[in-house]
Amino acid sequence: MGTRGQTQVCVVEAGPAGLLLAHLLHREGVGVVVLEAKSRAYLETSPHRIRAGVMEWGTKEILVQAGLGEGLLKNGHEHQGIYLAHGGELHRIDFPSLAEGWRIWVYGQQYQVRDMIARFLEEGGEILFEREVVGLSDLETAPKVRFRTPDGEEGELEAEFVVGADGSHSRTRGFIPGLVLKEKNYPFAWLGILAETSPAADELIYASHPRGFALFSMRSKTLARNYLQVSPEENLEAWSEDRIWEELNVRLGGVARVQPGPLLEKSLTPHRAFVAEPMQHGRLFLVGDAAHVVPPTGAKGMNLAVADAVALFQALWAFYRKGEEEKLRRHTETCREHVWQGEFFSYWMTNLLHTQPDPFLEGLRQAELKQALASEALKRFLAENYTGRRTTGRWVGLWT
Ligand code: DHB
């Protein structure tokens, strides 16, 4: 396409929410163009894009039903539970028995994005890489999307609808008048590593230790993904590889051991949360991180993004097939349901497992953790939310 063009739906950025929505619309014959600021190589290989690797059962089902499950089925793994480590003991949360058969699927988000890009392009979908969106106009009538290439060339796309799927630093969000950002900063960050070594256990271990929280996850049988709670002001340079492995083993409290292996990545992720409301204005609709961010504990980010994408697909499809606008009008209200459930669960799990700098809150946390490990009801609550059965799970099979 040259510097001018037209489409029915313009999706801003190729993350999980944008790509799923684009794929579903394209499959139904709706014209879609995805504008992506970065190059395809950057999306597929940059270590900065390494995200969580846990899919709720419903997310996995939705992706499979949408025809986007080939890679995840081949290279991902079903997990039937997680472990909580505390006081030198390992407590297993068994998902199927606590959440009526629901469980989780472990597959890295960046692999899923790579798979979705490949499938969308194979099926004739259009992604324009290295087109950074710089402005939106006429959102109430006939939207125009202005974009710029890395060498400064500008272009414009006319669309019937614009979807802001441009992540937590969303630019499209700025075009919603009266938008309110409800924010929460947590006094925690995660130092994350990806390493060539076997994972600490067959399932994820969430470890609460007096020195701080640690998480032992994985990408495969030979790739471990581990995290340490640190202060948001932490200096990454202060953490040598030896120190990281030592600290991971200390925080495991003897319930398992990790073997050091070559690091492929090391990063710092501060914990924060926000919900932007409303998620729409005129013919602009937000999905995923552009509208809401959760702290990483519980890995809800992509799952919420997928739920938003299915909800917006349903609304757009009702419009294109039946001329019905009601679902589009209610987009914010529809998504608010799962978004706040996701925020609440992420908040709960984060606070339950991280050592609190405030001594009073730390006392409460210890008390709550004791209750959680002894209570069937709290374990059921954890399992139902972790697997998504009670929240995003309602979108499975709801295409139209
Ligand atoms: C991973 C990240 C999370 O935030 C989480 O809760 C579980 C797993 C991960 O990167 O594998």
CSV table of C-alpha atoms and ligand atoms in Angstrom, one decimal:
chain,number,residue,atom,x,y,z
A,1,MET,CA,0.0,0.0,0.0
A,2,GLY,CA,1.2,3.5,-0.7
A,3,THR,CA,0.7,6.4,1.6
A,4,ARG,CA,-3.1,6.4,1.4
A,5,GLY,CA,-5.5,3.6,1.8
A,6,GLN,CA,-8.9,2.4,3.0
A,7,THR,CA,-10.1,-0.5,5.0
A,8,GLN,CA,-13.0,-1.5,7.2
A,9,VAL,CA,-11.2,-2.1,10.5
A,10,CYS,CA,-7.7,-0.6,11.2
A,11,VAL,CA,-6.0,-2.4,14.1
A,12,VAL,CA,-3.2,-0.5,15.8
A,13,GLU,CA,-0.4,-2.9,16.6
A,14,ALA,CA,0.2,-6.6,16.3
A,15,GLY,CA,0.1,-7.9,19.9
A,16,PRO,CA,-2.1,-10.8,21.1
A,17,ALA,CA,-5.3,-8.8,21.3
A,18,GLY,CA,-4.9,-7.0,17.9
A,19,LEU,CA,-3.8,-10.1,16.1
A,20,LEU,CA,-6.6,-12.3,17.4
A,21,LEU,CA,-9.2,-9.7,16.5
A,22,ALA,CA,-7.7,-9.1,13.1
A,23,HIS,CA,-7.7,-12.8,12.4
A,24,LEU,CA,-11.3,-13.4,13.5
A,25,LEU,CA,-12.5,-10.5,11.3
A,26,HIS,CA,-10.4,-11.5,8.3
A,27,ARG,CA,-11.8,-15.0,8.6
A,28,GLU,CA,-15.3,-13.6,8.3
A,29,GLY,CA,-14.4,-11.5,5.3
A,30,VAL,CA,-14.2,-8.1,7.0
A,31,GLY,CA,-11.4,-5.9,5.6
A,32,VAL,CA,-8.6,-5.4,8.2
A,33,VAL,CA,-5.3,-3.7,8.1
A,34,VAL,CA,-2.9,-4.0,11.1
A,35,LEU,CA,-0.5,-1.1,11.5
A,36,GLU,CA,2.6,-2.1,13.6
A,37,ALA,CA,5.3,0.4,14.7
A,38,LYS,CA,8.0,-2.2,14.9
A,39,SER,CA,9.5,-4.6,12.4
A,40,ARG,CA,8.5,-8.2,12.2
A,41,ALA,CA,12.0,-9.3,13.3
A,42,TYR,CA,11.8,-7.1,16.4
A,43,LEU,CA,8.4,-8.6,17.4
A,44,GLU,CA,9.6,-12.1,16.9
A,45,THR,CA,13.1,-11.9,18.4
A,46,SER,CA,13.5,-9.0,20.8
A,47,PRO,CA,14.1,-10.2,24.4
A,48,HIS,CA,12.3,-7.1,25.5
A,49,ARG,CA,9.1,-8.7,24.4
A,50,ILE,CA,9.4,-11.7,26.6
A,51,ARG,CA,6.1,-12.0,28.4
A,52,ALA,CA,4.4,-14.5,30.7
A,53,GLY,CA,3.8,-18.0,29.5
A,54,VAL,CA,0.6,-19.1,31.2
A,55,MET,CA,-2.7,-19.4,29.3
A,56,GLU,CA,-5.9,-20.0,31.1
A,57,TRP,CA,-7.8,-23.0,29.8
A,58,GLY,CA,-10.4,-20.7,28.1
A,59,THR,CA,-7.6,-18.7,26.4
A,60,LYS,CA,-6.1,-21.9,25.0
A,61,GLU,CA,-9.5,-23.1,23.9
A,62,ILE,CA,-10.3,-19.8,22.2
A,63,LEU,CA,-7.0,-19.8,20.3
A,64,VAL,CA,-7.5,-23.4,19.2
A,65,GLN,CA,-11.1,-22.8,18.1
A,66,ALA,CA,-10.0,-19.7,16.2
A,67,GLY,CA,-7.5,-21.8,14.2
A,68,LEU,CA,-4.5,-20.3,16.0
A,69,GLY,CA,-3.5,-23.3,18.1
A,70,GLU,CA,-1.1,-25.2,15.9
A,71,GLY,CA,2.1,-24.0,17.6
A,72,LEU,CA,0.7,-24.1,21.1
A,73,LEU,CA,-0.7,-27.6,20.8
A,74,LYS,CA,2.6,-28.9,19.4
A,75,ASN,CA,5.0,-27.1,21.7
A,76,GLY,CA,3.0,-26.1,24.8
A,77,HIS,CA,2.1,-28.2,27.8
A,78,GLU,CA,-0.9,-28.8,29.9
A,79,HIS,CA,-0.4,-28.2,33.7
A,80,GLN,CA,-3.0,-29.5,36.1
A,81,GLY,CA,-1.8,-27.4,39.1
A,82,ILE,CA,0.7,-25.1,40.6
A,83,TYR,CA,2.8,-25.3,43.8
A,84,LEU,CA,2.9,-22.7,46.6
A,85,ALA,CA,6.1,-23.0,48.6
A,86,HIS,CA,6.1,-21.6,52.1
A,87,GLY,CA,8.0,-22.3,55.4
A,88,GLY,CA,10.0,-25.1,53.7
A,89,GLU,CA,6.9,-26.9,52.5
A,90,LEU,CA,5.3,-27.4,49.1
A,91,HIS,CA,1.5,-27.1,48.8
A,92,ARG,CA,-0.1,-28.2,45.6
A,93,ILE,CA,-3.2,-26.5,44.2
A,94,ASP,CA,-4.9,-29.1,42.1
A,95,PHE,CA,-6.9,-27.3,39.4
A,96,PRO,CA,-9.2,-30.0,38.0
A,97,SER,CA,-10.6,-31.0,41.4
A,98,LEU,CA,-10.9,-27.4,42.6
A,99,ALA,CA,-12.1,-25.7,39.4
A,100,GLU,CA,-14.4,-28.3,37.8
A,101,GLY,CA,-11.9,-29.7,35.3
A,102,TRP,CA,-10.3,-26.4,34.3
A,103,ARG,CA,-6.5,-26.3,34.1
A,104,ILE,CA,-3.9,-24.2,32.3
A,105,TRP,CA,-1.6,-24.3,29.3
A,106,VAL,CA,2.0,-23.2,29.4
A,107,TYR,CA,3.2,-21.6,26.2
A,108,GLY,CA,5.2,-18.3,25.9
A,109,GLN,CA,3.3,-15.3,24.7
A,110,GLN,CA,6.0,-14.2,22.3
A,111,TYR,CA,5.8,-17.6,20.6
A,112,GLN,CA,2.0,-17.2,20.3
A,113,VAL,CA,2.4,-13.8,18.8
A,114,ARG,CA,4.9,-15.2,16.3
A,115,ASP,CA,2.5,-18.0,15.4
A,116,MET,CA,-0.4,-15.5,14.9
A,117,ILE,CA,1.6,-13.2,12.7
A,118,ALA,CA,2.6,-16.1,10.5
A,119,ARG,CA,-1.0,-17.5,10.2
A,120,PHE,CA,-2.6,-14.1,9.6
A,121,LEU,CA,-0.1,-13.4,6.7
A,122,GLU,CA,-0.5,-16.9,5.3
A,123,GLU,CA,-4.2,-16.4,5.1
A,124,GLY,CA,-3.8,-13.2,3.2
A,125,GLY,CA,-4.1,-10.8,6.1
A,126,GLU,CA,-2.4,-7.4,5.8
A,127,ILE,CA,0.1,-6.2,8.4
A,128,LEU,CA,2.0,-3.0,7.6
A,129,PHE,CA,5.2,-3.2,9.7
A,130,GLU,CA,7.2,-0.1,10.7
A,131,ARG,CA,4.2,2.2,10.5
A,132,GLU,CA,3.9,4.1,13.7
A,133,VAL,CA,0.5,5.7,14.3
A,134,VAL,CA,0.9,9.4,15.0
A,135,GLY,CA,-2.6,10.7,14.9
A,136,LEU,CA,-6.3,9.9,14.7
A,137,SER,CA,-9.1,12.1,13.5
A,138,ASP,CA,-12.9,12.1,12.7
A,139,LEU,CA,-13.4,9.3,15.2
A,140,GLU,CA,-17.1,10.0,15.5
A,141,THR,CA,-17.8,9.8,11.8
A,142,ALA,CA,-15.2,8.4,9.3
A,143,PRO,CA,-11.9,7.8,11.2
A,144,LYS,CA,-8.6,8.6,9.7
A,145,VAL,CA,-5.4,7.1,11.0
A,146,ARG,CA,-2.1,8.9,10.3
A,147,PHE,CA,1.1,6.9,10.4
A,148,ARG,CA,4.8,7.4,9.9
A,149,THR,CA,7.6,5.1,8.6
A,150,PRO,CA,11.1,5.1,10.2
A,151,ASP,CA,12.4,7.3,7.4
A,152,GLY,CA,9.8,9.9,8.1
A,153,GLU,CA,7.3,9.2,5.3
A,154,GLU,CA,3.7,9.9,6.4
A,155,GLY,CA,0.6,8.1,5.3
A,156,GLU,CA,-3.1,8.0,6.1
A,157,LEU,CA,-5.6,5.1,6.3
A,158,GLU,CA,-9.3,5.7,6.3
A,159,ALA,CA,-11.3,3.1,8.2
A,160,GLU,CA,-14.8,2.5,9.5
A,161,PHE,CA,-13.4,1.5,12.9
A,162,VAL,CA,-10.1,1.9,14.7
A,163,VAL,CA,-9.0,-0.7,17.3
A,164,GLY,CA,-6.4,0.6,19.8
A,165,ALA,CA,-4.4,-2.6,20.6
A,166,ASP,CA,-1.2,-0.7,21.1
A,167,GLY,CA,-0.2,-1.9,24.6
A,168,SER,CA,0.4,-0.2,27.9
A,169,HIS,CA,2.1,2.9,26.3
A,170,SER,CA,-0.9,3.3,24.0
A,171,ARG,CA,-1.1,6.4,21.9
A,172,THR,CA,-4.6,5.7,20.7
A,173,ARG,CA,-5.8,5.9,24.3
A,174,GLY,CA,-5.0,9.6,24.3
A,175,PHE,CA,-7.8,10.1,21.7
A,176,ILE,CA,-10.6,9.2,24.1
A,177,PRO,CA,-11.9,12.5,25.6
A,178,GLY,CA,-12.7,12.3,29.3
A,179,LEU,CA,-10.7,9.0,29.8
A,180,VAL,CA,-9.9,8.3,33.4
A,181,LEU,CA,-6.9,6.2,34.3
A,182,LYS,CA,-7.4,4.4,37.6
A,183,GLU,CA,-3.9,3.5,38.7
A,184,LYS,CA,-2.1,1.5,41.4
A,185,ASN,CA,1.6,1.3,41.9
A,186,TYR,CA,2.9,-1.7,43.8
A,187,PRO,CA,6.1,-1.4,45.9
A,188,PHE,CA,7.5,-4.5,44.1
A,189,ALA,CA,9.4,-5.4,40.9
A,190,TRP,CA,10.5,-8.7,39.4
A,191,LEU,CA,14.0,-9.5,38.3
A,192,GLY,CA,13.4,-12.1,35.6
A,193,ILE,CA,15.7,-14.5,33.9
A,194,LEU,CA,15.4,-16.9,31.0
A,195,ALA,CA,18.0,-19.6,31.3
A,196,GLU,CA,19.0,-22.8,29.5
A,197,THR,CA,18.5,-25.3,32.3
A,198,SER,CA,15.8,-27.6,33.5
A,199,PRO,CA,12.9,-26.0,35.4
A,200,ALA,CA,12.8,-26.3,39.2
A,201,ALA,CA,9.8,-28.7,39.1
A,202,ASP,CA,7.2,-30.2,36.7
A,203,GLU,CA,4.8,-27.4,37.4
A,204,LEU,CA,5.2,-23.7,38.4
A,205,ILE,CA,6.3,-22.9,42.0
A,206,TYR,CA,5.2,-19.7,43.6
A,207,ALA,CA,7.5,-19.3,46.6
A,208,SER,CA,6.8,-17.0,49.5
A,209,HIS,CA,10.0,-16.5,51.6
A,210,PRO,CA,11.0,-13.9,54.2
A,211,ARG,CA,13.6,-12.5,51.8
A,212,GLY,CA,11.0,-12.0,49.2
A,213,PHE,CA,8.8,-13.8,46.6
A,214,ALA,CA,10.3,-16.0,43.9
A,215,LEU,CA,8.6,-17.7,40.9
A,216,PHE,CA,9.9,-20.8,39.1
A,217,SER,CA,8.3,-21.1,35.7
A,218,MET,CA,9.4,-22.5,32.4
A,219,ARG,CA,9.2,-22.4,28.6
A,220,SER,CA,10.1,-26.0,28.0
A,221,LYS,CA,11.9,-28.9,29.6
A,222,THR,CA,15.2,-27.2,29.0
A,223,LEU,CA,14.3,-23.5,29.4
A,224,ALA,CA,13.6,-22.1,32.8
A,225,ARG,CA,11.9,-18.8,33.4
A,226,ASN,CA,12.5,-17.6,37.0
A,227,TYR,CA,11.7,-14.4,38.9
A,228,LEU,CA,12.9,-12.8,42.1
A,229,GLN,CA,11.0,-10.1,44.0
A,230,VAL,CA,13.2,-7.0,44.2
A,231,SER,CA,12.6,-3.3,44.9
A,232,PRO,CA,11.4,-1.2,41.9
A,233,GLU,CA,14.6,0.9,42.3
A,234,GLU,CA,16.8,-2.2,42.2
A,235,ASN,CA,20.0,-1.9,40.1
A,236,LEU,CA,20.2,-4.9,37.8
A,237,GLU,CA,24.0,-4.5,37.7
A,238,ALA,CA,24.1,-5.5,41.4
A,239,TRP,CA,22.9,-9.0,40.4
A,240,SER,CA,25.6,-11.2,39.1
A,241,GLU,CA,24.5,-14.6,37.6
A,242,ASP,CA,25.9,-16.4,40.7
A,243,ARG,CA,24.0,-14.1,43.1
A,244,ILE,CA,20.7,-14.7,41.2
A,245,TRP,CA,21.0,-18.5,41.3
A,246,GLU,CA,22.0,-18.5,44.9
A,247,GLU,CA,19.1,-16.3,45.8
A,248,LEU,CA,16.6,-18.4,43.8
A,249,ASN,CA,17.7,-21.5,45.7
A,250,VAL,CA,17.5,-19.7,49.1
A,251,ARG,CA,14.0,-18.6,48.4
A,252,LEU,CA,13.0,-22.1,47.3
A,253,GLY,CA,13.5,-22.9,51.0
A,254,GLY,CA,14.8,-26.5,50.3
A,255,VAL,CA,11.6,-27.8,48.5
A,256,ALA,CA,13.5,-28.1,45.2
A,257,ARG,CA,16.7,-26.9,43.6
A,258,VAL,CA,17.5,-25.0,40.4
A,259,GLN,CA,20.7,-25.8,38.5
A,260,PRO,CA,22.5,-22.7,37.1
A,261,GLY,CA,22.6,-22.5,33.3
A,262,PRO,CA,23.5,-19.9,30.7
A,263,LEU,CA,21.3,-16.8,30.9
A,264,LEU,CA,19.5,-15.8,27.7
A,265,GLU,CA,17.8,-12.8,29.2
A,266,LYS,CA,17.7,-10.7,32.4
A,267,SER,CA,15.2,-8.0,33.0
A,268,LEU,CA,13.4,-5.8,35.6
A,269,THR,CA,9.6,-5.5,35.6
A,270,PRO,CA,8.1,-3.0,38.1
A,271,HIS,CA,4.6,-3.9,39.2
A,272,ARG,CA,1.8,-1.6,38.3
A,273,ALA,CA,-1.8,-1.6,37.4
A,274,PHE,CA,-4.3,0.6,35.7
A,275,VAL,CA,-7.7,0.5,34.2
A,276,ALA,CA,-8.6,3.1,31.6
A,277,GLU,CA,-12.3,4.0,31.3
A,278,PRO,CA,-14.1,4.4,29.0
A,279,MET,CA,-12.5,2.0,26.5
A,280,GLN,CA,-14.1,3.7,23.5
A,281,HIS,CA,-15.0,6.9,21.8
A,282,GLY,CA,-17.0,7.1,18.6
A,283,ARG,CA,-15.6,4.5,16.3
A,284,LEU,CA,-12.4,3.9,18.3
A,285,PHE,CA,-12.3,0.9,20.7
A,286,LEU,CA,-9.4,-0.2,23.0
A,287,VAL,CA,-8.4,-3.8,23.7
A,288,GLY,CA,-5.8,-5.4,26.0
A,289,ASP,CA,-3.0,-3.5,27.7
A,290,ALA,CA,-3.9,-0.3,26.0
A,291,ALA,CA,-6.9,-0.2,28.3
A,292,HIS,CA,-5.7,-2.1,31.4
A,293,VAL,CA,-2.5,-3.5,32.9
A,294,VAL,CA,-2.1,-6.0,35.8
A,295,PRO,CA,0.9,-6.8,37.9
A,296,PRO,CA,2.4,-10.0,36.6
A,297,THR,CA,1.6,-12.4,39.4
A,298,GLY,CA,-1.0,-14.9,38.1
A,299,ALA,CA,-0.1,-14.0,34.4
A,300,LYS,CA,-3.5,-12.4,33.6
A,301,GLY,CA,-2.3,-9.9,31.0
A,302,MET,CA,-2.7,-11.8,27.8
A,303,ASN,CA,-5.8,-13.7,29.0
A,304,LEU,CA,-7.6,-10.4,29.6
A,305,ALA,CA,-6.4,-9.2,26.2
A,306,VAL,CA,-7.9,-12.3,24.5
A,307,ALA,CA,-11.2,-11.8,26.3
A,308,ASP,CA,-11.4,-8.2,25.1
A,309,ALA,CA,-10.6,-9.2,21.6
A,310,VAL,CA,-13.4,-11.9,21.5
A,311,ALA,CA,-15.8,-9.3,23.0
A,312,LEU,CA,-15.0,-6.7,20.4
A,313,PHE,CA,-15.1,-9.2,17.6
A,314,GLN,CA,-18.6,-10.2,18.7
A,315,ALA,CA,-19.7,-6.6,18.7
A,316,LEU,CA,-18.1,-5.8,15.3
A,317,TRP,CA,-19.5,-8.9,13.8
A,318,ALA,CA,-23.0,-8.1,15.1
A,319,PHE,CA,-22.6,-4.7,13.4
A,320,TYR,CA,-21.4,-6.0,10.1
A,321,ARG,CA,-23.8,-8.9,9.9
A,322,LYS,CA,-26.9,-7.4,11.3
A,323,GLY,CA,-26.3,-3.7,11.5
A,324,GLU,CA,-26.6,-4.0,15.3
A,325,GLU,CA,-24.8,-1.3,17.3
A,326,GLU,CA,-25.8,-2.2,20.8
A,327,LYS,CA,-22.8,-4.4,21.6
A,328,LEU,CA,-20.4,-1.8,20.3
A,329,ARG,CA,-22.1,0.8,22.4
A,330,ARG,CA,-21.6,-1.5,25.4
A,331,HIS,CA,-18.0,-2.4,24.8
A,332,THR,CA,-16.6,-0.8,27.9
A,333,GLU,CA,-19.4,-2.2,30.1
A,334,THR,CA,-18.9,-5.7,28.7
A,335,CYS,CA,-15.2,-5.8,29.2
A,336,ARG,CA,-15.3,-4.1,32.6
A,337,GLU,CA,-16.7,-7.3,34.0
A,338,HIS,CA,-13.6,-9.5,33.3
A,339,VAL,CA,-11.1,-6.6,33.5
A,340,TRP,CA,-11.9,-5.8,37.1
A,341,GLN,CA,-12.1,-9.5,38.0
A,342,GLY,CA,-8.6,-9.9,36.6
A,343,GLU,CA,-7.3,-6.8,38.4
A,344,PHE,CA,-8.8,-8.0,41.7
A,345,PHE,CA,-7.2,-11.5,41.4
A,346,SER,CA,-3.8,-10.1,40.3
A,347,TYR,CA,-3.9,-7.7,43.3
A,348,TRP,CA,-4.9,-10.5,45.6
A,349,MET,CA,-2.2,-13.0,44.5
A,350,THR,CA,0.5,-10.3,44.4
A,351,ASN,CA,-0.2,-9.1,47.9
A,352,LEU,CA,-0.6,-12.7,49.2
A,353,LEU,CA,2.8,-13.8,48.0
A,354,HIS,CA,5.1,-10.7,48.1
A,355,THR,CA,7.0,-9.6,51.2
A,356,GLN,CA,5.4,-6.2,52.1
A,357,PRO,CA,7.7,-3.3,53.0
A,358,ASP,CA,5.1,-2.1,55.5
A,359,PRO,CA,5.4,-4.2,58.7
A,360,PHE,CA,1.7,-4.0,59.4
A,361,LEU,CA,0.7,-5.2,55.9
A,362,GLU,CA,3.4,-7.9,56.2
A,363,GLY,CA,1.7,-9.2,59.4
A,364,LEU,CA,-1.6,-9.3,57.7
A,365,ARG,CA,-0.1,-11.1,54.7
A,366,GLN,CA,1.4,-13.8,56.9
A,367,ALA,CA,-2.0,-14.3,58.5
A,368,GLU,CA,-3.8,-14.5,55.2
A,369,LEU,CA,-1.2,-16.9,53.7
A,370,LYS,CA,-1.8,-19.3,56.7
A,371,GLN,CA,-5.5,-19.1,56.0
A,372,ALA,CA,-5.1,-19.7,52.3
A,373,LEU,CA,-3.0,-22.8,52.7
A,374,ALA,CA,-5.4,-24.3,55.2
A,375,SER,CA,-8.7,-23.3,53.5
A,376,GLU,CA,-10.3,-25.4,50.7
A,377,ALA,CA,-12.5,-22.3,50.0
A,378,LEU,CA,-9.5,-20.1,49.3
A,379,LYS,CA,-7.7,-22.7,47.3
A,380,ARG,CA,-10.9,-23.1,45.2
A,381,PHE,CA,-11.0,-19.3,44.8
A,382,LEU,CA,-7.3,-19.4,43.6
A,383,ALA,CA,-7.9,-22.3,41.2
A,384,GLU,CA,-11.1,-20.8,39.7
A,385,ASN,CA,-9.4,-17.5,39.0
A,386,TYR,CA,-6.0,-18.8,38.0
A,387,THR,CA,-7.6,-21.1,35.4
A,388,GLY,CA,-10.1,-18.3,34.4
A,389,ARG,CA,-13.1,-20.6,34.9
A,390,ARG,CA,-15.1,-17.8,36.7
A,391,THR,CA,-14.0,-14.9,34.7
A,392,THR,CA,-12.6,-14.8,31.1
A,393,GLY,CA,-13.9,-18.4,30.7
A,394,ARG,CA,-17.3,-17.2,29.8
A,395,TRP,CA,-16.0,-16.1,26.4
A,396,VAL,CA,-15.2,-19.6,25.2
A,397,GLY,CA,-17.3,-20.6,22.2
A,398,LEU,CA,-19.0,-17.2,22.1
A,399,TRP,CA,-18.0,-16.0,18.7
A,400,THR,CA,-21.2,-14.2,17.7
B,1,DHB,C1,5.1,-16.5,34.2
B,1,DHB,C2,4.8,-15.2,34.5
B,1,DHB,C3,3.9,-14.9,35.5
B,1,DHB,O1,3.6,-13.7,35.8
B,1,DHB,C4,3.3,-15.9,36.2
B,1,DHB,O2,2.4,-15.6,37.1
B,1,DHB,C5,3.5,-17.2,35.8
B,1,DHB,C6,4.4,-17.5,34.9
B,1,DHB,C7,6.1,-16.9,33.1
B,1,DHB,O3,6.8,-16.0,32.6
B,1,DHB,O4,6.2,-18.1,32.8
